[in-house]
Amino acid sequence: MGYMRHEMQAGDGKEGGGDNERGTAVITRTKPKVKKPSLYRVLLLNDDYTPMEFVVHVLERFFQKNREQATRIMLHVHNHGVGECGIYTYEVAETKVTQVMDFARQNQHPLQCVMEKK
Ligand code: TYC
């Protein structure tokens, strides 16, 4: 391996500015760049065909709910049309939705799972 350049990257801790190897000024950030991630609700939608026990199983398997919590959420969805399974960052929420939709399809149930920005 040959000669490697080491210019400063914002946020890599080498702050304070200075000159690079060409003698030109480099602007660096002083303020640490920390941003809270956006959060997303994962929702289950009611339908007339998916068995209640299957929905309870989904909530236990993919959303770490115990039987009592899962039953309460399932009944809320059954009675109100929609209900919250959990709140996650984008990639986690997307994974949950995909897992639930794949699992429902494999079992030939029309259960729908969606995410929405909080
Ligand atoms: N309504 C369904 C039934 O009576 C049960 C059900 C609950 C389906 C929640 C989907 O997200 C759901 N079998």
PDB file of N, CA, C and O in Angstrom, residues 44-92:
ATOM      1  N   LEU A  44     -51.299  -2.529  13.125  1.00  0.00           N
ATOM      2  CA  LEU A  44     -52.029  -3.652  12.541  1.00  0.00           C
ATOM      3  C   LEU A  44     -53.413  -3.151  12.157  1.00  0.00           C
ATOM      4  O   LEU A  44     -54.006  -2.328  12.870  1.00  0.00           O
ATOM      5  N   LEU A  45     -53.924  -3.655  11.029  1.00  0.00           N
ATOM      6  CA  LEU A  45     -55.255  -3.288  10.561  1.00  0.00           C
ATOM      7  C   LEU A  45     -56.198  -4.471  10.748  1.00  0.00           C
ATOM      8  O   LEU A  45     -55.810  -5.627  10.573  1.00  0.00           O
ATOM      9  N   ASN A  46     -57.430  -4.166  11.079  1.00  0.00           N
ATOM     10  CA  ASN A  46     -58.426  -5.231  11.244  1.00  0.00           C
ATOM     11  C   ASN A  46     -58.883  -5.770   9.892  1.00  0.00           C
ATOM     12  O   ASN A  46     -58.794  -5.087   8.868  1.00  0.00           O
ATOM     13  N   ASP A  47     -59.313  -7.003   9.898  1.00  0.00           N
ATOM     14  CA  ASP A  47     -60.012  -7.587   8.747  1.00  0.00           C
ATOM     15  C   ASP A  47     -60.981  -8.621   9.306  1.00  0.00           C
ATOM     16  O   ASP A  47     -60.965  -8.906  10.504  1.00  0.00           O
ATOM     17  N   ASP A  48     -61.813  -9.175   8.441  1.00  0.00           N
ATOM     18  CA  ASP A  48     -62.866 -10.096   8.909  1.00  0.00           C
ATOM     19  C   ASP A  48     -62.424 -11.553   8.950  1.00  0.00           C
ATOM     20  O   ASP A  48     -63.195 -12.405   9.413  1.00  0.00           O
ATOM     21  N   TYR A  49     -61.231 -11.859   8.468  1.00  0.00           N
ATOM     22  CA  TYR A  49     -60.863 -13.266   8.246  1.00  0.00           C
ATOM     23  C   TYR A  49     -59.682 -13.789   9.071  1.00  0.00           C
ATOM     24  O   TYR A  49     -59.635 -14.988   9.369  1.00  0.00           O
ATOM     25  N   THR A  50     -58.719 -12.928   9.378  1.00  0.00           N
ATOM     26  CA  THR A  50     -57.551 -13.414  10.129  1.00  0.00           C
ATOM     27  C   THR A  50     -57.992 -13.866  11.517  1.00  0.00           C
ATOM     28  O   THR A  50     -58.666 -13.114  12.230  1.00  0.00           O
ATOM     29  N   PRO A  51     -57.639 -15.090  11.917  1.00  0.00           N
ATOM     30  CA  PRO A  51     -58.041 -15.563  13.243  1.00  0.00           C
ATOM     31  C   PRO A  51     -57.407 -14.727  14.363  1.00  0.00           C
ATOM     32  O   PRO A  51     -56.246 -14.311  14.271  1.00  0.00           O
ATOM     33  N   MET A  52     -58.185 -14.484  15.400  1.00  0.00           N
ATOM     34  CA  MET A  52     -57.680 -13.727  16.556  1.00  0.00           C
ATOM     35  C   MET A  52     -56.396 -14.352  17.108  1.00  0.00           C
ATOM     36  O   MET A  52     -55.454 -13.638  17.461  1.00  0.00           O
ATOM     37  N   GLU A  53     -56.362 -15.667  17.193  1.00  0.00           N
ATOM     38  CA  GLU A  53     -55.188 -16.346  17.757  1.00  0.00           C
ATOM     39  C   GLU A  53     -53.931 -16.116  16.918  1.00  0.00           C
ATOM     40  O   GLU A  53     -52.830 -16.019  17.448  1.00  0.00           O
ATOM     41  N   PHE A  54     -54.116 -15.983  15.602  1.00  0.00           N
ATOM     42  CA  PHE A  54     -52.971 -15.708  14.726  1.00  0.00           C
ATOM     43  C   PHE A  54     -52.412 -14.313  15.012  1.00  0.00           C
ATOM     44  O   PHE A  54     -51.189 -14.120  15.059  1.00  0.00           O
ATOM     45  N   VAL A  55     -53.287 -13.351  15.198  1.00  0.00           N
ATOM     46  CA  VAL A  55     -52.853 -11.976  15.486  1.00  0.00           C
ATOM     47  C   VAL A  55     -52.115 -11.923  16.832  1.00  0.00           C
ATOM     48  O   VAL A  55     -51.073 -11.269  16.954  1.00  0.00           O
ATOM     49  N   VAL A  56     -52.644 -12.635  17.811  1.00  0.00           N
ATOM     50  CA  VAL A  56     -51.969 -12.708  19.118  1.00  0.00           C
ATOM     51  C   VAL A  56     -50.571 -13.299  18.940  1.00  0.00           C
ATOM     52  O   VAL A  56     -49.583 -12.789  19.491  1.00  0.00           O
ATOM     53  N   HIS A  57     -50.471 -14.333  18.149  1.00  0.00           N
ATOM     54  CA  HIS A  57     -49.168 -14.966  17.895  1.00  0.00           C
ATOM     55  C   HIS A  57     -48.196 -14.001  17.209  1.00  0.00           C
ATOM     56  O   HIS A  57     -47.010 -13.933  17.566  1.00  0.00           O
ATOM     57  N   VAL A  58     -48.685 -13.241  16.247  1.00  0.00           N
ATOM     58  CA  VAL A  58     -47.861 -12.238  15.553  1.00  0.00           C
ATOM     59  C   VAL A  58     -47.301 -11.226  16.558  1.00  0.00           C
ATOM     60  O   VAL A  58     -46.122 -10.864  16.516  1.00  0.00           O
ATOM     61  N   LEU A  59     -48.162 -10.768  17.446  1.00  0.00           N
ATOM     62  CA  LEU A  59     -47.744  -9.755  18.432  1.00  0.00           C
ATOM     63  C   LEU A  59     -46.714 -10.322  19.409  1.00  0.00           C
ATOM     64  O   LEU A  59     -45.779  -9.626  19.815  1.00  0.00           O
ATOM     65  N   GLU A  60     -46.852 -11.583  19.761  1.00  0.00           N
ATOM     66  CA  GLU A  60     -45.866 -12.234  20.646  1.00  0.00           C
ATOM     67  C   GLU A  60     -44.545 -12.455  19.910  1.00  0.00           C
ATOM     68  O   GLU A  60     -43.468 -12.186  20.442  1.00  0.00           O
ATOM     69  N   ARG A  61     -44.650 -12.912  18.677  1.00  0.00           N
ATOM     70  CA  ARG A  61     -43.456 -13.320  17.919  1.00  0.00           C
ATOM     71  C   ARG A  61     -42.629 -12.154  17.405  1.00  0.00           C
ATOM     72  O   ARG A  61     -41.403 -12.166  17.487  1.00  0.00           O
ATOM     73  N   PHE A  62     -43.291 -11.108  16.880  1.00  0.00           N
ATOM     74  CA  PHE A  62     -42.540 -10.022  16.230  1.00  0.00           C
ATOM     75  C   PHE A  62     -42.472  -8.741  17.058  1.00  0.00           C
ATOM     76  O   PHE A  62     -41.665  -7.859  16.754  1.00  0.00           O
ATOM     77  N   PHE A  63     -43.323  -8.636  18.074  1.00  0.00           N
ATOM     78  CA  PHE A  63     -43.353  -7.387  18.846  1.00  0.00           C
ATOM     79  C   PHE A  63     -43.086  -7.601  20.331  1.00  0.00           C
ATOM     80  O   PHE A  63     -43.296  -6.697  21.143  1.00  0.00           O
ATOM     81  N   GLN A  64     -42.604  -8.790  20.695  1.00  0.00           N
ATOM     82  CA  GLN A  64     -42.173  -9.081  22.075  1.00  0.00           C
ATOM     83  C   GLN A  64     -43.252  -8.754  23.106  1.00  0.00           C
ATOM     84  O   GLN A  64     -42.947  -8.279  24.202  1.00  0.00           O
ATOM     85  N   LYS A  65     -44.500  -9.026  22.753  1.00  0.00           N
ATOM     86  CA  LYS A  65     -45.586  -8.830  23.726  1.00  0.00           C
ATOM     87  C   LYS A  65     -45.858 -10.151  24.445  1.00  0.00           C
ATOM     88  O   LYS A  65     -45.711 -11.223  23.845  1.00  0.00           O
ATOM     89  N   ASN A  66     -46.275 -10.061  25.720  1.00  0.00           N
ATOM     90  CA  ASN A  66     -46.727 -11.279  26.397  1.00  0.00           C
ATOM     91  C   ASN A  66     -48.178 -11.548  26.005  1.00  0.00           C
ATOM     92  O   ASN A  66     -48.807 -10.738  25.313  1.00  0.00           O
ATOM     93  N   ARG A  67     -48.699 -12.676  26.415  1.00  0.00           N
ATOM     94  CA  ARG A  67     -50.032 -13.086  25.972  1.00  0.00           C
ATOM     95  C   ARG A  67     -51.102 -12.045  26.312  1.00  0.00           C
ATOM     96  O   ARG A  67     -51.957 -11.719  25.495  1.00  0.00           O
ATOM     97  N   GLU A  68     -50.984 -11.487  27.518  1.00  0.00           N
ATOM     98  CA  GLU A  68     -51.967 -10.491  27.971  1.00  0.00           C
ATOM     99  C   GLU A  68     -51.898  -9.206  27.144  1.00  0.00           C
ATOM    100  O   GLU A  68     -52.930  -8.684  26.702  1.00  0.00           O
ATOM    101  N   GLN A  69     -50.689  -8.695  26.938  1.00  0.00           N
ATOM    102  CA  GLN A  69     -50.503  -7.485  26.120  1.00  0.00           C
ATOM    103  C   GLN A  69     -50.966  -7.725  24.680  1.00  0.00           C
ATOM    104  O   GLN A  69     -51.647  -6.870  24.081  1.00  0.00           O
ATOM    105  N   ALA A  70     -50.607  -8.879  24.143  1.00  0.00           N
ATOM    106  CA  ALA A  70     -50.945  -9.212  22.756  1.00  0.00           C
ATOM    107  C   ALA A  70     -52.459  -9.301  22.590  1.00  0.00           C
ATOM    108  O   ALA A  70     -53.024  -8.809  21.601  1.00  0.00           O
ATOM    109  N   THR A  71     -53.117  -9.908  23.562  1.00  0.00           N
ATOM    110  CA  THR A  71     -54.582 -10.056  23.493  1.00  0.00           C
ATOM    111  C   THR A  71     -55.259  -8.686  23.553  1.00  0.00           C
ATOM    112  O   THR A  71     -56.209  -8.414  22.805  1.00  0.00           O
ATOM    113  N   ARG A  72     -54.756  -7.809  24.406  1.00  0.00           N
ATOM    114  CA  ARG A  72     -55.328  -6.461  24.533  1.00  0.00           C
ATOM    115  C   ARG A  72     -55.178  -5.687  23.219  1.00  0.00           C
ATOM    116  O   ARG A  72     -56.129  -5.055  22.745  1.00  0.00           O
ATOM    117  N   ILE A  73     -54.006  -5.759  22.602  1.00  0.00           N
ATOM    118  CA  ILE A  73     -53.782  -5.039  21.334  1.00  0.00           C
ATOM    119  C   ILE A  73     -54.649  -5.634  20.224  1.00  0.00           C
ATOM    120  O   ILE A  73     -55.285  -4.899  19.452  1.00  0.00           O
ATOM    121  N   MET A  74     -54.698  -6.977  20.164  1.00  0.00           N
ATOM    122  CA  MET A  74     -55.515  -7.639  19.131  1.00  0.00           C
ATOM    123  C   MET A  74     -56.986  -7.204  19.249  1.00  0.00           C
ATOM    124  O   MET A  74     -57.637  -6.886  18.242  1.00  0.00           O
ATOM    125  N   LEU A  75     -57.506  -7.198  20.495  1.00  0.00           N
ATOM    126  CA  LEU A  75     -58.911  -6.816  20.699  1.00  0.00           C
ATOM    127  C   LEU A  75     -59.144  -5.341  20.369  1.00  0.00           C
ATOM    128  O   LEU A  75     -60.202  -4.977  19.848  1.00  0.00           O
ATOM    129  N   HIS A  76     -58.137  -4.512  20.657  1.00  0.00           N
ATOM    130  CA  HIS A  76     -58.247  -3.090  20.289  1.00  0.00           C
ATOM    131  C   HIS A  76     -58.371  -2.953  18.769  1.00  0.00           C
ATOM    132  O   HIS A  76     -59.218  -2.204  18.278  1.00  0.00           O
ATOM    133  N   VAL A  77     -57.543  -3.678  18.034  1.00  0.00           N
ATOM    134  CA  VAL A  77     -57.602  -3.617  16.563  1.00  0.00           C
ATOM    135  C   VAL A  77     -58.950  -4.157  16.084  1.00  0.00           C
ATOM    136  O   VAL A  77     -59.601  -3.563  15.209  1.00  0.00           O
ATOM    137  N   HIS A  78     -59.368  -5.272  16.659  1.00  0.00           N
ATOM    138  CA  HIS A  78     -60.654  -5.886  16.285  1.00  0.00           C
ATOM    139  C   HIS A  78     -61.814  -4.900  16.493  1.00  0.00           C
ATOM    140  O   HIS A  78     -62.710  -4.807  15.657  1.00  0.00           O
ATOM    141  N   ASN A  79     -61.775  -4.154  17.595  1.00  0.00           N
ATOM    142  CA  ASN A  79     -62.883  -3.254  17.934  1.00  0.00           C
ATOM    143  C   ASN A  79     -62.792  -1.867  17.305  1.00  0.00           C
ATOM    144  O   ASN A  79     -63.809  -1.201  17.134  1.00  0.00           O
ATOM    145  N   HIS A  80     -61.579  -1.409  16.991  1.00  0.00           N
ATOM    146  CA  HIS A  80     -61.400  -0.028  16.516  1.00  0.00           C
ATOM    147  C   HIS A  80     -60.881   0.059  15.086  1.00  0.00           C
ATOM    148  O   HIS A  80     -60.811   1.159  14.524  1.00  0.00           O
ATOM    149  N   GLY A  81     -60.473  -1.066  14.520  1.00  0.00           N
ATOM    150  CA  GLY A  81     -60.043  -1.061  13.116  1.00  0.00           C
ATOM    151  C   GLY A  81     -58.553  -0.968  12.906  1.00  0.00           C
ATOM    152  O   GLY A  81     -58.028  -1.385  11.867  1.00  0.00           O
ATOM    153  N   VAL A  82     -57.855  -0.380  13.870  1.00  0.00           N
ATOM    154  CA  VAL A  82     -56.410  -0.184  13.751  1.00  0.00           C
ATOM    155  C   VAL A  82     -55.820  -0.080  15.153  1.00  0.00           C
ATOM    156  O   VAL A  82     -56.515   0.359  16.087  1.00  0.00           O
ATOM    157  N   GLY A  83     -54.573  -0.495  15.312  1.00  0.00           N
ATOM    158  CA  GLY A  83     -53.930  -0.388  16.622  1.00  0.00           C
ATOM    159  C   GLY A  83     -52.420  -0.453  16.516  1.00  0.00           C
ATOM    160  O   GLY A  83     -51.869  -0.986  15.544  1.00  0.00           O
ATOM    161  N   GLU A  84     -51.757   0.116  17.520  1.00  0.00           N
ATOM    162  CA  GLU A  84     -50.303   0.238  17.535  1.00  0.00           C
ATOM    163  C   GLU A  84     -49.634  -0.989  18.153  1.00  0.00           C
ATOM    164  O   GLU A  84     -49.975  -1.390  19.261  1.00  0.00           O
ATOM    165  N   CYS A  85     -48.673  -1.532  17.436  1.00  0.00           N
ATOM    166  CA  CYS A  85     -47.888  -2.684  17.928  1.00  0.00           C
ATOM    167  C   CYS A  85     -46.598  -2.236  18.581  1.00  0.00           C
ATOM    168  O   CYS A  85     -46.037  -2.952  19.420  1.00  0.00           O
ATOM    169  N   GLY A  86     -46.064  -1.094  18.159  1.00  0.00           N
ATOM    170  CA  GLY A  86     -44.797  -0.613  18.707  1.00  0.00           C
ATOM    171  C   GLY A  86     -44.326   0.605  17.947  1.00  0.00           C
ATOM    172  O   GLY A  86     -44.904   0.968  16.914  1.00  0.00           O
ATOM    173  N   ILE A  87     -43.277   1.243  18.474  1.00  0.00           N
ATOM    174  CA  ILE A  87     -42.698   2.452  17.882  1.00  0.00           C
ATOM    175  C   ILE A  87     -41.203   2.203  17.711  1.00  0.00           C
ATOM    176  O   ILE A  87     -40.524   1.822  18.684  1.00  0.00           O
ATOM    177  N   TYR A  88     -40.707   2.422  16.499  1.00  0.00           N
ATOM    178  CA  TYR A  88     -39.324   2.042  16.169  1.00  0.00           C
ATOM    179  C   TYR A  88     -38.701   3.061  15.221  1.00  0.00           C
ATOM    180  O   TYR A  88     -39.402   3.855  14.597  1.00  0.00           O
ATOM    181  N   THR A  89     -37.397   2.983  15.085  1.00  0.00           N
ATOM    182  CA  THR A  89     -36.717   3.751  14.050  1.00  0.00           C
ATOM    183  C   THR A  89     -37.102   3.162  12.683  1.00  0.00           C
ATOM    184  O   THR A  89     -37.632   2.042  12.605  1.00  0.00           O
ATOM    185  N   TYR A  90     -36.818   3.908  11.620  1.00  0.00           N
ATOM    186  CA  TYR A  90     -37.309   3.553  10.281  1.00  0.00           C
ATOM    187  C   TYR A  90     -36.970   2.113   9.872  1.00  0.00           C
ATOM    188  O   TYR A  90     -37.859   1.358   9.462  1.00  0.00           O
ATOM    189  N   GLU A  91     -35.722   1.756   9.977  1.00  0.00           N
ATOM    190  CA  GLU A  91     -35.306   0.433   9.477  1.00  0.00           C
ATOM    191  C   GLU A  91     -35.899  -0.709  10.279  1.00  0.00           C
ATOM    192  O   GLU A  91     -36.244  -1.754   9.716  1.00  0.00           O
ATOM    193  N   VAL A  92     -36.010  -0.523  11.593  1.00  0.00           N
ATOM    194  CA  VAL A  92     -36.605  -1.562  12.444  1.00  0.00           C
ATOM    195  C   VAL A  92     -38.091  -1.695  12.121  1.00  0.00           C
ATOM    196  O   VAL A  92     -38.601  -2.808  11.942  1.00  0.00           O
TER     197      VAL A  92
END
